[in-house]
Coordinates of C-alpha atoms and ligand atoms in Angstrom, one line a residue:
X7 CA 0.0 0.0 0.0
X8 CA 1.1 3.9 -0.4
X9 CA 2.2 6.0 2.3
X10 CA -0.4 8.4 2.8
X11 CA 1.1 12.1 2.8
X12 CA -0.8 15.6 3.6
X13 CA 3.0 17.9 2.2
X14 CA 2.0 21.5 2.6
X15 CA 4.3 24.0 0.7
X16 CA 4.5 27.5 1.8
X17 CA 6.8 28.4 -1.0
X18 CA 7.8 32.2 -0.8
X19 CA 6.1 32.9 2.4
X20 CA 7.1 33.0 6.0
X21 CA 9.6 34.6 8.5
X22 CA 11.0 32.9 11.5
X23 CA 7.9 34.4 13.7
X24 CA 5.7 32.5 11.5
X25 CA 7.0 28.9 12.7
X26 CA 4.9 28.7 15.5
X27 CA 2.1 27.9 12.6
X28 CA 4.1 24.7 12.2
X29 CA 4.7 23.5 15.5
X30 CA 0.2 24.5 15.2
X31 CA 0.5 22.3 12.7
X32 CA 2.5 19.2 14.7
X33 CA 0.0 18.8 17.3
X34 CA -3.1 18.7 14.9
X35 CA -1.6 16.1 13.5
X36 CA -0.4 14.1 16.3
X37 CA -1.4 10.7 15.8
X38 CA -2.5 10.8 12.9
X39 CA -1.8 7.6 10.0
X40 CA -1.0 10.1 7.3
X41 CA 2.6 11.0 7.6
X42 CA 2.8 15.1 7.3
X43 CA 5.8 17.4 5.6
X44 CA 6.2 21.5 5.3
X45 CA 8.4 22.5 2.6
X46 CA 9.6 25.5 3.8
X47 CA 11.6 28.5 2.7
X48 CA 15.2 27.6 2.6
X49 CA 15.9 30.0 5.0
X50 CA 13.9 28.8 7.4
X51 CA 14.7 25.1 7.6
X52 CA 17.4 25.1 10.1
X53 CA 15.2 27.8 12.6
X54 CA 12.4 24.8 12.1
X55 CA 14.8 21.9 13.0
X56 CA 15.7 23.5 16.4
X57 CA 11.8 23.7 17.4
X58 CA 10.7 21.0 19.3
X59 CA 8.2 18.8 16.2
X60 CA 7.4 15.5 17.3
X61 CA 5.4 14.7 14.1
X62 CA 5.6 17.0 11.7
X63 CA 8.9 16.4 8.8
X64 CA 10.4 19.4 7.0
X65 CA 11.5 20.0 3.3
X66 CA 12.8 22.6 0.6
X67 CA 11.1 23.5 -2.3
X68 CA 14.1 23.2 -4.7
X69 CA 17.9 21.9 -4.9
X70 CA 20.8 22.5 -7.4
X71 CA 22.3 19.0 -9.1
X72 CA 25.3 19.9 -7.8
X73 CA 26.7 19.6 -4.4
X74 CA 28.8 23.1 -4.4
X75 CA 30.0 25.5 -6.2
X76 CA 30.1 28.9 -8.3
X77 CA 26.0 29.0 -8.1
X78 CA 24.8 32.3 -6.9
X79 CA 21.7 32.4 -4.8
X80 CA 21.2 28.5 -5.0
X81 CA 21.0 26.0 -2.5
X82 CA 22.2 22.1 -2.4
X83 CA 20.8 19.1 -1.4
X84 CA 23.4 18.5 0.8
X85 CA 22.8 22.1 2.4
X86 CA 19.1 21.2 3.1
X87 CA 20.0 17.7 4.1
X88 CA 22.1 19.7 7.2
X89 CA 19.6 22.2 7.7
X90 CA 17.5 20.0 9.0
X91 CA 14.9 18.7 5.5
X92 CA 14.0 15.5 4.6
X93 CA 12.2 16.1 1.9
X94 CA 12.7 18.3 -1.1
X95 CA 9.9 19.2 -4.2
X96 CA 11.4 19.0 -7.3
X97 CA 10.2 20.0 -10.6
X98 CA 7.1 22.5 -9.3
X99 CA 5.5 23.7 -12.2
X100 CA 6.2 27.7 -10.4
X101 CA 9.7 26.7 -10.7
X102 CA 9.0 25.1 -14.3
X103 CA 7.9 28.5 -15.3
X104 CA 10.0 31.2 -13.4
X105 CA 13.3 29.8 -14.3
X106 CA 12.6 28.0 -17.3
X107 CA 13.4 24.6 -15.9
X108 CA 13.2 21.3 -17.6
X109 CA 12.5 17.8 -17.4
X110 CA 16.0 17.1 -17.8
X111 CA 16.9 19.8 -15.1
X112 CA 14.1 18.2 -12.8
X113 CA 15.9 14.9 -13.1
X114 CA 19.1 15.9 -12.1
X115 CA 17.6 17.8 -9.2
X116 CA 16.0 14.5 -8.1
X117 CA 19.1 12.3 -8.8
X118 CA 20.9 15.3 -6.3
X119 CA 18.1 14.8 -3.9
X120 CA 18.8 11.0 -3.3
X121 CA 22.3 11.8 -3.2
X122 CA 22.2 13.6 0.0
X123 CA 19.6 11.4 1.3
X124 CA 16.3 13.4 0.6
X125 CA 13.1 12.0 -0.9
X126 CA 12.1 13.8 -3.7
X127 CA 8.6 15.1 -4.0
X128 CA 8.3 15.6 -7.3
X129 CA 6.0 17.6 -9.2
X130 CA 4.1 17.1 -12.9
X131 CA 1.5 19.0 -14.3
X132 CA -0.6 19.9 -17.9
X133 CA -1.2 23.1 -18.6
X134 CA -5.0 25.0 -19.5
X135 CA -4.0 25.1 -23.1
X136 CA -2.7 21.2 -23.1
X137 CA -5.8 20.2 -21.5
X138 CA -8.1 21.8 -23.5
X139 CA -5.5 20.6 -26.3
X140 CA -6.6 16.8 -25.2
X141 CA -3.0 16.3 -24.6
X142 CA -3.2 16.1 -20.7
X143 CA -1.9 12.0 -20.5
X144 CA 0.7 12.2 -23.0
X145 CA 2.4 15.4 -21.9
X146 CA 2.2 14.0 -18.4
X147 CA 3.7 10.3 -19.4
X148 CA 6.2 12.8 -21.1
X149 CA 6.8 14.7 -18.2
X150 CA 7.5 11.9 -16.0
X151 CA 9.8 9.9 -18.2
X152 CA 11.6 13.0 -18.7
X153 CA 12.7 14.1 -15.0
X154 CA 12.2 10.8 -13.4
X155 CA 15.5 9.1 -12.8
X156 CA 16.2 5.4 -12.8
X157 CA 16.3 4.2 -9.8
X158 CA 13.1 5.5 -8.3
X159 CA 11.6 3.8 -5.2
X160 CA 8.2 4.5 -2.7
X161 CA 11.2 5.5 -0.3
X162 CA 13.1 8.2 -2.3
X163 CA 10.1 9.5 -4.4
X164 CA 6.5 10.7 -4.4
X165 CA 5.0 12.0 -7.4
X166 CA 2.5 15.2 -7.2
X167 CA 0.0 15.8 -9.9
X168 CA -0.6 19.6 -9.6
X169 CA -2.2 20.7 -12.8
X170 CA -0.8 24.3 -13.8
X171 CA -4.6 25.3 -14.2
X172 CA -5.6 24.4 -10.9
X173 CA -2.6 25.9 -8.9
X174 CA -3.3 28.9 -6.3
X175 CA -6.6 29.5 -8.9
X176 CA -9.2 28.4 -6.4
X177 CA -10.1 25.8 -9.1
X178 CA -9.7 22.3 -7.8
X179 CA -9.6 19.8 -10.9
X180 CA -13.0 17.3 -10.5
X181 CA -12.5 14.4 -8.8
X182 CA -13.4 12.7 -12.6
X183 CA -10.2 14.6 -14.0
X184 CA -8.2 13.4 -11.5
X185 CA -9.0 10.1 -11.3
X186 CA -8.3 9.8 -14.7
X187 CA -4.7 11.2 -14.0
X188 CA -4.1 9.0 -11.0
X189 CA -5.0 6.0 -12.4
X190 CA -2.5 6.3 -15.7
X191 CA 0.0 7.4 -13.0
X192 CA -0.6 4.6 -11.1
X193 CA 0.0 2.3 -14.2
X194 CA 3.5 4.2 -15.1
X195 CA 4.6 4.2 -11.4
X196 CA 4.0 1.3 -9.8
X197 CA 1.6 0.0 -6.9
X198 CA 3.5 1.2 -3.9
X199 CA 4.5 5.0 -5.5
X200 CA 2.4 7.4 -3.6
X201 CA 0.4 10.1 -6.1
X202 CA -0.3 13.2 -4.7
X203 CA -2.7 15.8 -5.7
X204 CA -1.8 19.3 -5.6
X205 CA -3.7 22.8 -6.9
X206 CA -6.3 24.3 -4.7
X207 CA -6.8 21.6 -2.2
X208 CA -8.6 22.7 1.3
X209 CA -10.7 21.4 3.6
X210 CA -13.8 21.5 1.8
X211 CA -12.5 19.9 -1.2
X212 CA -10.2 17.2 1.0
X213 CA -12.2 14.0 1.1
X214 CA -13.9 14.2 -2.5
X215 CA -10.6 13.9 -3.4
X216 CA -9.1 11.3 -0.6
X217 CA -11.8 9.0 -1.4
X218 CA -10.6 8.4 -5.0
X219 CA -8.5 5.1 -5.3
X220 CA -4.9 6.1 -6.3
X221 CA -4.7 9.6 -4.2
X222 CA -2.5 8.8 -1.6
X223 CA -2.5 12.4 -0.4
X224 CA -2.0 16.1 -1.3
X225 CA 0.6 18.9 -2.2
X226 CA -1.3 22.0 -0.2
X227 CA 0.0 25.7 -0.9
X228 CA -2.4 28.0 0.8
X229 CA -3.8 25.9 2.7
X230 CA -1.2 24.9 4.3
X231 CA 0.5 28.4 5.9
X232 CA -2.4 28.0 8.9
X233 CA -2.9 25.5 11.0
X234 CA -7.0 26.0 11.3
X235 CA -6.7 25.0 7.3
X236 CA -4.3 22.4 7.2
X237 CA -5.0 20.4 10.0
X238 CA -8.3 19.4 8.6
X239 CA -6.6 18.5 5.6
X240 CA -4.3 16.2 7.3
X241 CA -7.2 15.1 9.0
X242 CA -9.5 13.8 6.4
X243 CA -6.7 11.8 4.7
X244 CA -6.2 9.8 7.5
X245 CA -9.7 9.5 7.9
X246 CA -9.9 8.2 4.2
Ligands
PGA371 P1 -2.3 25.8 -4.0 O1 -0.8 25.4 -4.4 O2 -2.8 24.8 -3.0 O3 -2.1 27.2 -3.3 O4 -3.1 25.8 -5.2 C1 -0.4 24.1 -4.6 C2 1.0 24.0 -5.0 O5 1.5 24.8 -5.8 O6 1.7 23.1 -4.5

């Protein structure tokens, strides 16, 4: 069986103050049979690892293929590793878009991710104009051979469908749209991989989307920077 996983990502958002939402966040989800991750601001994760989380795991958002070097403003693996991160997204479709990476580029930021012992959460999605294109399986089955490396396990990866459309939009894709995605992921991945959902996942959308067979959890942004939304989040995937 998956791991269940309720991964919040705060992406560019939070100061040291605002940690006290994750340690909030730690003992909502006490307990719980879902396991729970914030991917946090770089800067950030070492302040996080000092607080006192009994439940709660922390990752990045991004890491460089390389391990050091002449790389200005970027981070390593190995740097989030020591921070204090288990976990690291890789390929988000924000970082896609922003600075123009590719499926090649996601790979080697995986492959760097297992290097210094993180598992890689790692992120696929179709576009408005690919879906409306009918192209939404292929580009995906694309997009996953392309920046998934060999070598991938249910311990060093999980895959996040976040369609492009659905991110920070308030439009959730319908449970129909994606189950279909799921369940073609499920065939490329293997039974054990767990699939996330990501892209406008809250409370009140939650367990429509838990319930469906091959969602093994979701990727929450705004949800996810309050306790009094994510909790509830975490909550119904455990409860699913
Ligand atoms: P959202 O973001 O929940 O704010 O739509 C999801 C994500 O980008 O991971």
């Amino acid at each position: 069986m998956p791991q269940k996983y309720a991964a919040g990502n705060w992406k560019m958002n939070g100061l040291v103050s605002d940690l006290t939402d994750v340690l909030e966040i730690d003992a909502g989800v006490e307990g719980l049979t879902c396991k729970t991750i914030i991917c946090l601001p770089a800067t950030l994760i070492y302040a996080a690892d000092g607080d006192p989380r009994q439940t709660v795991e922390i990752g990045g958002q991004y890491c460089h293929p390389a391990i050091s070097g002449a790389h200005t403003g970027d981070v390593s693996a190995e740097m989030l590793a020591e921070a204090g991160a288990t976990y690291v997204i890789t390929g988000h479709s924000e970082r896609r878009t922003d600075h123009g990476e590719t499926d090649a580029d996601v790979r080697a930021q995986t492959e760097a991710a297992w290097r210094a012992g993180l598992t890689a959460i790692l992120c696929i999605g179709e576009t408005l104009a690919q879906r409306e294109a009918g192209e939404t399986l292929a580009v995906l089955t694309d997009q996953l051979k392309g920046s998934l490396p060999e070598g991938a396990t249910p311990e060093n990866t999980i895959i996040a469908y976040e369609p492009v459309w659905a991110i920070g939009t308030g439009k959730v894709a319908t449970p129909d749209q994606v189950a279909e995605v799921h369940d073609a992921l499920r065939a490329q991945a293997g039974a054990d991989m767990s699939l996330l959902y990501g892209g406008s996942v809250k409370a009140a959308n939650a367990a429509e989307l838990f319930a469906l067979t091959n969602v093994d959890g979701a990727l929450v942004g705004g949800a996810s920077l309050k306790a009094a939304d994510f909790v509830p989040i975490a909550q119904a995937l455990a409860a699913s």
